[in-house]
Amino acid sequence: MRPQEIIAVKRDGRELSRSEIDAFIAGVCDGSWADYQISAMVMAMFTRGLSEDEQNALTYAMLHSGEVLDLSGIPMPKADKHSTGGVGDKTSLVIAPILAACGIAVPMISGRGLGHTGGTLDKLEAIAGYDVNLPTGHFREIISKCGFAMSGQTADIAPADKKLYALRDATATVPYIPLIVASIMSKKLAEGLDALVLDVKTGSGAFMPNIEDSMRLAEAMVQTGRNFGVRTEAVVSDMGRPLGRYAGNTCEVYECVKILRNELLELSGPTRELSLELSARAIVLAGVENDLVSARALAEAKLGSGAAYERFAENCRLQGGDIDSIPTTDPFAGKGLSTLEIKAECSGWVERADALAIGEAVVEIGGGRIHAEDGIDFDVGFECFAEVGSEVREGDLLGVLYARTNEDADSVGAKLGAAYKISETPIEPPPLIRGIV
Ligand code: URA
């Protein structure tokens, strides 16, 4: 069938067959479908909708557009965690070493930050020398040596997604659940996993801000993982406020290392808590423990004994990273940065610390990227001093922005000021975990 005949099926609201979806994805990969035809097809999918069968067929075709990792030579259960992305969302750097210390192999393929959300690869690159471009053989070797490896997506993993995502981004067709599911799950399923824990964010800093949409996305991803024989669960977690103390790159790595070294910083509690919750779920799904209570105890023990930190240090060495380049005290000190203090304008309780505004401010001062090809200033970032629900007095510090120049800092001052709202009455912060699927 010619591309236009397949496009017409969806344009007219009919269900695509598996072979039509296979032909579409083959055409995306071999270049026989022009960009305008691919764009027309995703727009037809977006407006006419995809059934569950079509969503599964699309995920399958995208997954098999490239290589599926064969980790059968590693005699351990394989598990991973994937987050839909947020501000200060740094749990991967804590979870991977905890799971590795529990005897679980973690083949973590991550992405870069785009828009107001940060990306694991950027945080890792804030560690001097850390290599996130691992060829498959080296990736596998590092997993067998220290239990986990963290790398970017190679050209061989779900190549159809790279092309499709770029065209969806350019044609306003990203926010449609079946397309998101096929995009994310085709990449995760290519890791050859036994178990997968998804952290679906909800709230202003999430890519699906509303809780109903986040729950629907979580349900669709969990169902798809299970359809493909991977034990899958999702936690829907709050991203209305930044996670933990820092948002940036070097500063987020610092926060994770502090957690791994059991030197917990103020306001880092939620980062540790979410990391342990997601780890415990992965431990049960991987079959290492039978229930969440023992899995949580095991994860805490691996953190407490320093075993997880040792895995992190070993991984850093194997991936070329200089662990001594990670700050051990104030992560912003000695970098000649300009600061902008955000202070409470009145006494009361912090009602809002808006993740979206804080994430955007960090991106605008160079800590994230607006275009995929932009470079990143690893040193800049935001430090939270008060969390939602905290009681504050007029003039108390709510947060500090660390920018490269005074002009950069001033340019986001109004946005950051508006990110905070103080209530005259006590505020109950929303729970960190909003739902489980
Ligand atoms: N992240 C992805 O990888 N794909 C999407 O479609 C949306 C978010």
Coordinates of C-alpha atoms and ligand atoms in Angstrom, one line a residue:
M1 CA 0.0 0.0 0.0
R2 CA 1.2 3.5 -0.7
P3 CA 1.6 5.9 2.2
Q4 CA -1.3 8.0 1.2
E5 CA -3.6 5.0 1.2
I6 CA -2.5 4.1 4.8
I7 CA -2.9 7.7 5.9
A8 CA -6.4 7.7 4.4
V9 CA -7.4 4.8 6.7
K10 CA -6.7 6.9 9.8
R11 CA -7.9 10.2 8.2
D12 CA -11.3 8.5 7.8
G13 CA -11.3 7.3 11.4
R14 CA -10.9 3.6 10.6
E15 CA -8.7 1.2 12.6
L16 CA -5.2 0.5 11.2
S17 CA -4.2 -3.1 10.8
R18 CA -0.9 -4.4 12.3
S19 CA 0.6 -4.6 8.7
E20 CA -0.4 -1.0 8.0
I21 CA 1.3 0.1 11.2
D22 CA 4.4 -2.0 10.4
A23 CA 4.5 -0.4 6.9
F24 CA 4.3 3.1 8.4
I25 CA 7.1 2.5 10.9
A26 CA 9.2 0.8 8.2
G27 CA 8.7 3.9 6.0
V28 CA 9.7 6.2 8.8
C29 CA 13.0 4.2 9.2
D30 CA 14.0 3.6 5.6
G31 CA 13.0 7.1 4.4
S32 CA 10.4 6.0 2.0
W33 CA 7.7 8.1 3.8
A34 CA 8.4 11.8 3.4
D35 CA 8.3 14.0 6.5
Y36 CA 5.0 15.5 5.4
Q37 CA 3.4 12.1 5.1
I38 CA 4.7 11.0 8.6
S39 CA 3.4 14.3 10.0
A40 CA 0.0 13.8 8.3
M41 CA -0.2 10.3 9.8
V42 CA 0.6 11.4 13.4
M43 CA -1.9 14.2 13.1
A44 CA -4.6 11.7 11.9
M45 CA -3.7 9.5 14.8
F46 CA -3.9 12.4 17.2
T47 CA -7.3 13.7 15.9
R48 CA -9.0 10.3 15.1
G49 CA -7.5 8.3 18.0
L50 CA -5.8 5.0 18.4
S51 CA -7.4 1.8 19.8
E52 CA -5.5 -0.3 22.4
D53 CA -4.7 -2.8 19.6
E54 CA -3.3 0.0 17.4
Q55 CA -1.3 1.4 20.4
N56 CA 0.2 -2.1 21.0
A57 CA 1.0 -2.6 17.4
L58 CA 2.6 0.8 17.2
T59 CA 4.7 0.1 20.3
Y60 CA 5.8 -3.3 18.9
A61 CA 6.8 -1.8 15.5
M62 CA 8.7 1.0 17.1
L63 CA 10.4 -1.3 19.6
H64 CA 11.5 -3.7 16.8
S65 CA 12.6 -0.8 14.5
G66 CA 15.9 -1.2 16.3
E67 CA 17.9 -3.5 18.6
V68 CA 16.5 -5.1 21.7
L69 CA 19.3 -5.5 24.3
D70 CA 20.2 -9.1 25.0
L71 CA 21.4 -9.1 28.6
S72 CA 20.8 -12.9 29.1
G73 CA 24.5 -13.3 29.8
I74 CA 24.1 -11.3 33.0
P75 CA 22.7 -13.8 35.6
M76 CA 20.6 -11.2 37.6
P77 CA 17.0 -9.9 37.3
K78 CA 16.9 -6.8 35.1
A79 CA 14.9 -3.8 36.2
D80 CA 14.8 -0.1 35.5
K81 CA 12.9 3.1 36.6
H82 CA 11.7 5.7 34.2
S83 CA 10.3 9.1 35.0
T84 CA 8.2 11.3 32.8
G85 CA 10.4 14.2 33.9
G86 CA 10.3 17.1 36.2
V87 CA 12.2 19.8 38.1
G88 CA 14.8 18.6 40.6
D89 CA 13.8 15.1 39.5
K90 CA 17.1 13.3 40.3
T91 CA 16.1 9.9 41.7
S92 CA 17.8 7.8 39.0
L93 CA 21.2 8.6 40.5
V94 CA 20.1 7.1 43.8
I95 CA 17.9 4.3 42.6
A96 CA 20.3 2.6 40.1
P97 CA 23.0 2.1 42.8
I98 CA 20.5 0.9 45.4
L99 CA 19.1 -1.7 43.0
A100 CA 22.6 -2.8 41.9
A101 CA 23.5 -3.3 45.5
C102 CA 20.4 -5.5 45.9
G103 CA 21.6 -7.8 43.1
I104 CA 19.5 -6.3 40.3
A105 CA 21.0 -5.4 36.9
V106 CA 20.0 -1.9 35.8
P107 CA 20.4 -1.1 32.1
M108 CA 19.4 2.6 32.4
I109 CA 19.0 4.4 29.0
S110 CA 18.1 8.0 29.7
G111 CA 17.4 11.2 27.9
R112 CA 18.5 14.9 28.1
G113 CA 16.6 17.7 29.5
L114 CA 14.3 19.6 27.2
G115 CA 12.0 22.5 28.1
H116 CA 11.7 23.1 31.8
T117 CA 12.5 19.5 32.8
G118 CA 16.0 18.3 33.6
G119 CA 17.5 15.1 32.1
T120 CA 19.6 12.4 33.7
L121 CA 22.3 12.5 31.0
D122 CA 22.9 16.2 31.6
K123 CA 23.3 15.6 35.3
L124 CA 25.7 12.8 34.7
E125 CA 27.8 14.9 32.4
A126 CA 28.1 17.5 35.2
I127 CA 30.6 14.9 36.6
A128 CA 33.9 15.6 34.9
G129 CA 34.7 12.9 32.3
Y130 CA 31.5 10.8 32.8
D131 CA 30.8 9.1 29.5
V132 CA 27.1 8.7 28.6
N133 CA 27.8 7.5 25.0
L134 CA 28.4 3.9 25.6
P135 CA 28.4 1.4 22.7
T136 CA 26.2 -1.7 23.6
G137 CA 29.2 -4.0 24.4
H138 CA 30.7 -1.6 26.8
F139 CA 27.3 -0.8 28.4
R140 CA 26.8 -4.5 29.0
E141 CA 30.3 -4.9 30.4
I142 CA 29.8 -2.1 32.9
I143 CA 26.5 -3.6 34.1
S144 CA 28.2 -7.0 34.7
K145 CA 31.0 -5.3 36.7
C146 CA 29.0 -2.9 38.9
G147 CA 25.3 -3.8 38.4
F148 CA 24.3 -0.7 36.5
A149 CA 25.2 1.5 33.5
M150 CA 23.7 4.8 32.4
S151 CA 23.8 5.8 28.8
G152 CA 22.1 7.8 26.2
Q153 CA 20.0 6.2 23.5
T154 CA 22.2 4.8 20.7
A155 CA 21.1 5.1 17.1
D156 CA 20.1 1.4 17.3
I157 CA 17.5 1.7 20.1
A158 CA 14.0 2.4 18.8
P159 CA 15.3 4.6 15.9
A160 CA 11.7 5.2 14.7
D161 CA 11.0 7.2 17.8
K162 CA 13.7 9.7 17.2
K163 CA 12.3 10.7 13.9
L164 CA 8.7 10.5 15.0
Y165 CA 9.3 12.5 18.2
A166 CA 11.0 15.3 16.2
L167 CA 8.0 15.6 13.9
R168 CA 5.5 15.3 16.7
D169 CA 7.3 18.1 18.5
A170 CA 7.1 20.3 15.3
T171 CA 3.4 19.5 14.6
A172 CA 1.9 19.9 18.1
T173 CA 1.1 16.2 18.3
V174 CA 3.1 15.3 21.4
P175 CA 0.4 15.4 24.1
Y176 CA -1.7 12.3 23.1
I177 CA -1.4 9.3 25.4
P178 CA -1.2 6.4 22.9
L179 CA 1.6 8.2 21.1
I180 CA 3.4 9.0 24.3
V181 CA 3.0 5.4 25.5
A182 CA 4.4 4.0 22.2
S183 CA 7.3 6.5 22.3
I184 CA 8.4 5.9 25.9
M185 CA 7.6 2.2 26.1
S186 CA 9.3 1.3 22.8
K187 CA 12.6 2.7 24.3
K188 CA 12.2 1.1 27.7
L189 CA 11.2 -2.3 26.4
A190 CA 14.3 -2.3 24.2
E191 CA 16.3 -2.6 27.4
G192 CA 15.4 -6.2 27.7
L193 CA 13.9 -5.8 31.2
D194 CA 12.1 -8.2 33.6
A195 CA 10.6 -5.3 35.6
L196 CA 10.0 -1.6 35.2
V197 CA 8.8 1.0 37.6
L198 CA 7.4 4.2 36.1
D199 CA 7.4 7.5 37.9
V200 CA 4.6 9.5 36.2
K201 CA 4.7 13.1 37.4
T202 CA 1.7 15.3 38.0
G203 CA 1.4 19.0 38.7
S204 CA 2.6 22.2 37.1
G205 CA 6.2 21.0 36.4
A206 CA 5.0 17.8 34.9
F207 CA 4.5 17.2 31.2
M208 CA 0.9 16.1 32.1
P209 CA -0.1 18.6 34.8
N210 CA -3.5 17.3 35.6
I211 CA -3.9 14.3 37.9
E212 CA -6.6 12.5 35.8
D213 CA -4.4 12.7 32.7
S214 CA -1.4 11.5 34.7
M215 CA -3.3 8.5 36.1
R216 CA -4.6 7.7 32.6
L217 CA -1.0 7.8 31.2
A218 CA 0.3 5.7 34.1
E219 CA -2.5 3.1 33.5
A220 CA -1.8 2.9 29.8
M221 CA 2.0 2.5 30.3
V222 CA 1.6 -0.1 32.9
Q223 CA -0.8 -2.1 30.7
T224 CA 1.5 -1.8 27.8
G225 CA 4.5 -3.0 29.9
R226 CA 2.5 -6.0 31.0
N227 CA 1.3 -6.8 27.5
F228 CA 4.9 -7.1 26.5
G229 CA 5.7 -9.5 29.4
V230 CA 7.5 -6.9 31.6
R231 CA 6.3 -6.7 35.3
T232 CA 5.4 -3.0 35.4
E233 CA 4.1 -0.6 38.0
A234 CA 3.7 3.1 38.1
V235 CA 3.8 5.7 40.9
V236 CA 2.2 9.0 40.2
S237 CA 4.2 11.6 42.1
D238 CA 3.7 15.3 42.8
M239 CA 5.6 17.7 40.6
G240 CA 3.7 20.9 41.5
R241 CA 6.8 21.8 43.5
P242 CA 10.5 20.9 42.7
L243 CA 11.7 17.6 44.1
G244 CA 14.1 18.0 47.0
R245 CA 16.5 20.8 47.7
Y246 CA 18.2 21.6 44.3
A247 CA 17.2 22.1 40.7
G248 CA 20.2 22.3 38.3
N249 CA 22.9 19.8 37.3
T250 CA 26.0 19.8 39.5
C251 CA 23.8 20.7 42.5
E252 CA 21.5 17.8 41.9
V253 CA 24.4 15.3 41.6
Y254 CA 25.6 16.8 44.9
E255 CA 22.2 16.2 46.5
C256 CA 22.2 12.6 45.4
V257 CA 25.7 11.9 46.6
K258 CA 24.7 13.3 50.0
I259 CA 21.8 10.9 50.1
L260 CA 24.0 8.0 49.0
R261 CA 26.5 8.9 51.8
N262 CA 23.8 9.2 54.4
E263 CA 24.5 12.9 54.9
L264 CA 21.0 14.0 54.4
L265 CA 20.5 17.7 53.7
E266 CA 17.6 19.8 54.8
L267 CA 14.7 19.6 52.2
S268 CA 16.3 16.5 50.6
G269 CA 13.9 14.2 52.4
P270 CA 11.4 13.9 49.5
T271 CA 14.2 13.0 47.1
R272 CA 15.3 10.2 49.4
E273 CA 11.8 9.1 50.1
L274 CA 10.7 8.9 46.5
S275 CA 14.0 7.1 45.6
L276 CA 13.3 4.5 48.3
E277 CA 9.6 4.0 47.3
L278 CA 10.5 3.5 43.7
S279 CA 13.5 1.2 44.6
A280 CA 11.3 -0.9 46.9
R281 CA 8.7 -1.4 44.1
A282 CA 11.4 -2.4 41.6
I283 CA 12.9 -4.9 44.2
V284 CA 9.5 -6.7 44.6
L285 CA 8.9 -6.6 40.8
A286 CA 12.4 -8.0 40.2
G287 CA 11.5 -10.9 42.5
V288 CA 14.3 -10.1 45.1
E289 CA 11.8 -9.7 47.9
N290 CA 8.2 -10.7 48.2
D291 CA 6.6 -7.7 49.8
L292 CA 7.1 -3.9 49.9
V293 CA 8.0 -3.8 53.6
S294 CA 11.0 -6.2 53.3
A295 CA 12.0 -4.5 50.0
R296 CA 11.9 -1.1 51.6
A297 CA 14.0 -2.5 54.5
L298 CA 16.5 -3.9 52.0
A299 CA 16.8 -0.7 50.1
E300 CA 17.3 1.3 53.3
A301 CA 20.0 -1.2 54.5
K302 CA 21.9 -0.9 51.2
L303 CA 21.8 2.9 51.5
G304 CA 22.6 2.9 55.2
S305 CA 25.6 0.5 54.9
G306 CA 27.2 2.6 52.1
A307 CA 26.8 -0.4 49.7
A308 CA 24.8 1.8 47.3
Y309 CA 27.4 4.6 47.4
E310 CA 30.1 2.1 46.7
R311 CA 28.2 1.0 43.5
F312 CA 27.9 4.6 42.5
A313 CA 31.6 5.2 43.0
E314 CA 32.5 2.1 41.0
N315 CA 30.1 3.0 38.2
C316 CA 31.5 6.5 38.1
R317 CA 35.0 5.1 37.7
L318 CA 33.9 2.6 35.0
Q319 CA 32.2 5.3 33.0
G320 CA 35.2 7.6 33.2
G321 CA 33.8 10.1 35.7
D322 CA 35.9 11.8 38.3
I323 CA 34.1 11.4 41.6
D324 CA 36.3 14.0 43.1
S325 CA 34.9 16.6 40.8
I326 CA 31.5 16.4 42.6
P327 CA 31.4 19.1 45.3
T328 CA 31.5 17.9 48.9
T329 CA 30.1 21.0 50.5
D330 CA 28.2 24.0 48.9
P331 CA 27.8 23.0 45.2
F332 CA 27.7 26.6 44.1
A333 CA 30.8 27.8 46.0
G334 CA 33.9 29.2 44.2
K335 CA 32.3 29.4 40.8
G336 CA 31.9 33.1 40.7
L337 CA 28.1 33.0 40.4
S338 CA 25.7 35.8 40.9
T339 CA 22.9 35.2 43.4
L340 CA 19.3 36.3 43.5
E341 CA 17.5 35.8 46.8
I342 CA 13.7 35.2 46.9
K343 CA 12.3 36.3 50.2
A344 CA 8.9 35.9 51.8
E345 CA 6.9 39.1 51.3
C346 CA 4.8 38.4 54.4
S347 CA 4.6 36.0 57.3
G348 CA 2.5 32.8 56.9
W349 CA 2.8 29.4 55.3
V350 CA 4.2 28.5 51.9
E351 CA 1.3 27.6 49.7
R352 CA 3.0 27.4 46.3
A353 CA 6.6 26.9 45.1
D354 CA 5.8 26.5 41.5
A355 CA 7.9 23.8 39.8
L356 CA 7.2 25.1 36.3
A357 CA 8.4 28.6 37.0
I358 CA 11.5 27.4 38.9
G359 CA 12.3 24.9 36.1
E360 CA 11.9 27.6 33.4
A361 CA 14.0 30.1 35.4
V362 CA 16.9 27.5 35.6
V363 CA 16.6 26.8 31.9
E364 CA 16.6 30.5 31.0
I365 CA 19.8 31.1 32.9
G366 CA 21.5 28.3 31.0
G367 CA 20.9 25.3 33.3
G368 CA 18.7 23.5 30.8
R369 CA 18.1 23.7 27.1
I370 CA 15.4 25.4 25.0
H371 CA 16.6 23.7 21.7
A372 CA 17.9 20.2 21.6
E373 CA 21.3 21.4 20.3
D374 CA 21.8 24.0 23.1
G375 CA 24.7 23.6 25.5
I376 CA 24.3 23.6 29.3
D377 CA 25.9 25.5 32.1
F378 CA 26.2 22.7 34.7
D379 CA 27.1 25.1 37.6
V380 CA 24.0 27.3 37.8
G381 CA 20.8 26.3 39.6
F382 CA 18.2 27.0 42.2
E383 CA 18.4 26.1 45.9
C384 CA 15.1 25.8 47.9
F385 CA 15.1 27.0 51.5
A386 CA 11.4 26.6 52.3
E387 CA 9.0 23.9 51.1
V388 CA 5.3 23.9 50.6
G389 CA 3.6 23.9 54.0
S390 CA 6.6 25.5 55.9
E391 CA 5.8 28.4 58.2
V392 CA 7.9 31.5 57.3
R393 CA 8.3 35.0 58.6
E394 CA 8.4 38.1 56.4
G395 CA 11.8 38.4 54.9
D396 CA 12.8 34.8 55.3
L397 CA 14.7 33.2 52.5
L398 CA 12.4 31.0 50.2
G399 CA 15.1 30.1 47.7
V400 CA 18.3 31.3 46.0
L401 CA 19.0 31.4 42.3
Y402 CA 22.7 31.0 41.3
A403 CA 23.3 32.5 37.8
R404 CA 26.3 33.2 35.7
T405 CA 25.8 36.9 35.6
N406 CA 23.7 39.6 37.4
E407 CA 21.8 40.2 34.2
D408 CA 20.8 36.5 33.9
A409 CA 19.7 36.5 37.5
D410 CA 17.7 39.7 37.1
S411 CA 16.0 38.5 34.0
V412 CA 14.1 35.8 35.9
G413 CA 13.6 37.7 39.1
A414 CA 9.9 38.5 38.5
K415 CA 9.2 34.9 37.4
L416 CA 10.8 33.4 40.5
G417 CA 9.1 35.9 42.8
A418 CA 5.7 34.9 41.3
A419 CA 6.6 31.2 41.8
Y420 CA 5.9 31.6 45.5
K421 CA 2.7 32.3 47.3
I422 CA 2.3 32.7 51.1
S423 CA -1.0 31.8 52.8
E424 CA -2.2 33.5 56.0
T425 CA -3.5 30.1 57.2
P426 CA -1.6 26.8 57.6
I427 CA -1.2 24.7 54.5
E428 CA -1.2 21.0 54.3
P429 CA 1.3 20.1 51.5
P430 CA -0.1 17.6 48.9
P431 CA 1.3 14.1 49.4
L432 CA 4.5 13.2 47.5
I433 CA 2.8 10.1 46.1
R434 CA -0.5 10.9 44.5
G435 CA -1.4 7.4 43.1
I436 CA -0.2 3.9 42.4
V437 CA -1.0 1.9 39.4
Ligands
URA1 N1 8.9 11.5 26.4 C1 9.1 10.7 25.3 O1 10.1 10.0 25.3 N2 8.1 10.6 24.4 C2 7.0 11.3 24.4 O2 6.2 11.1 23.5 C3 6.8 12.1 25.5 C4 7.8 12.2 26.5

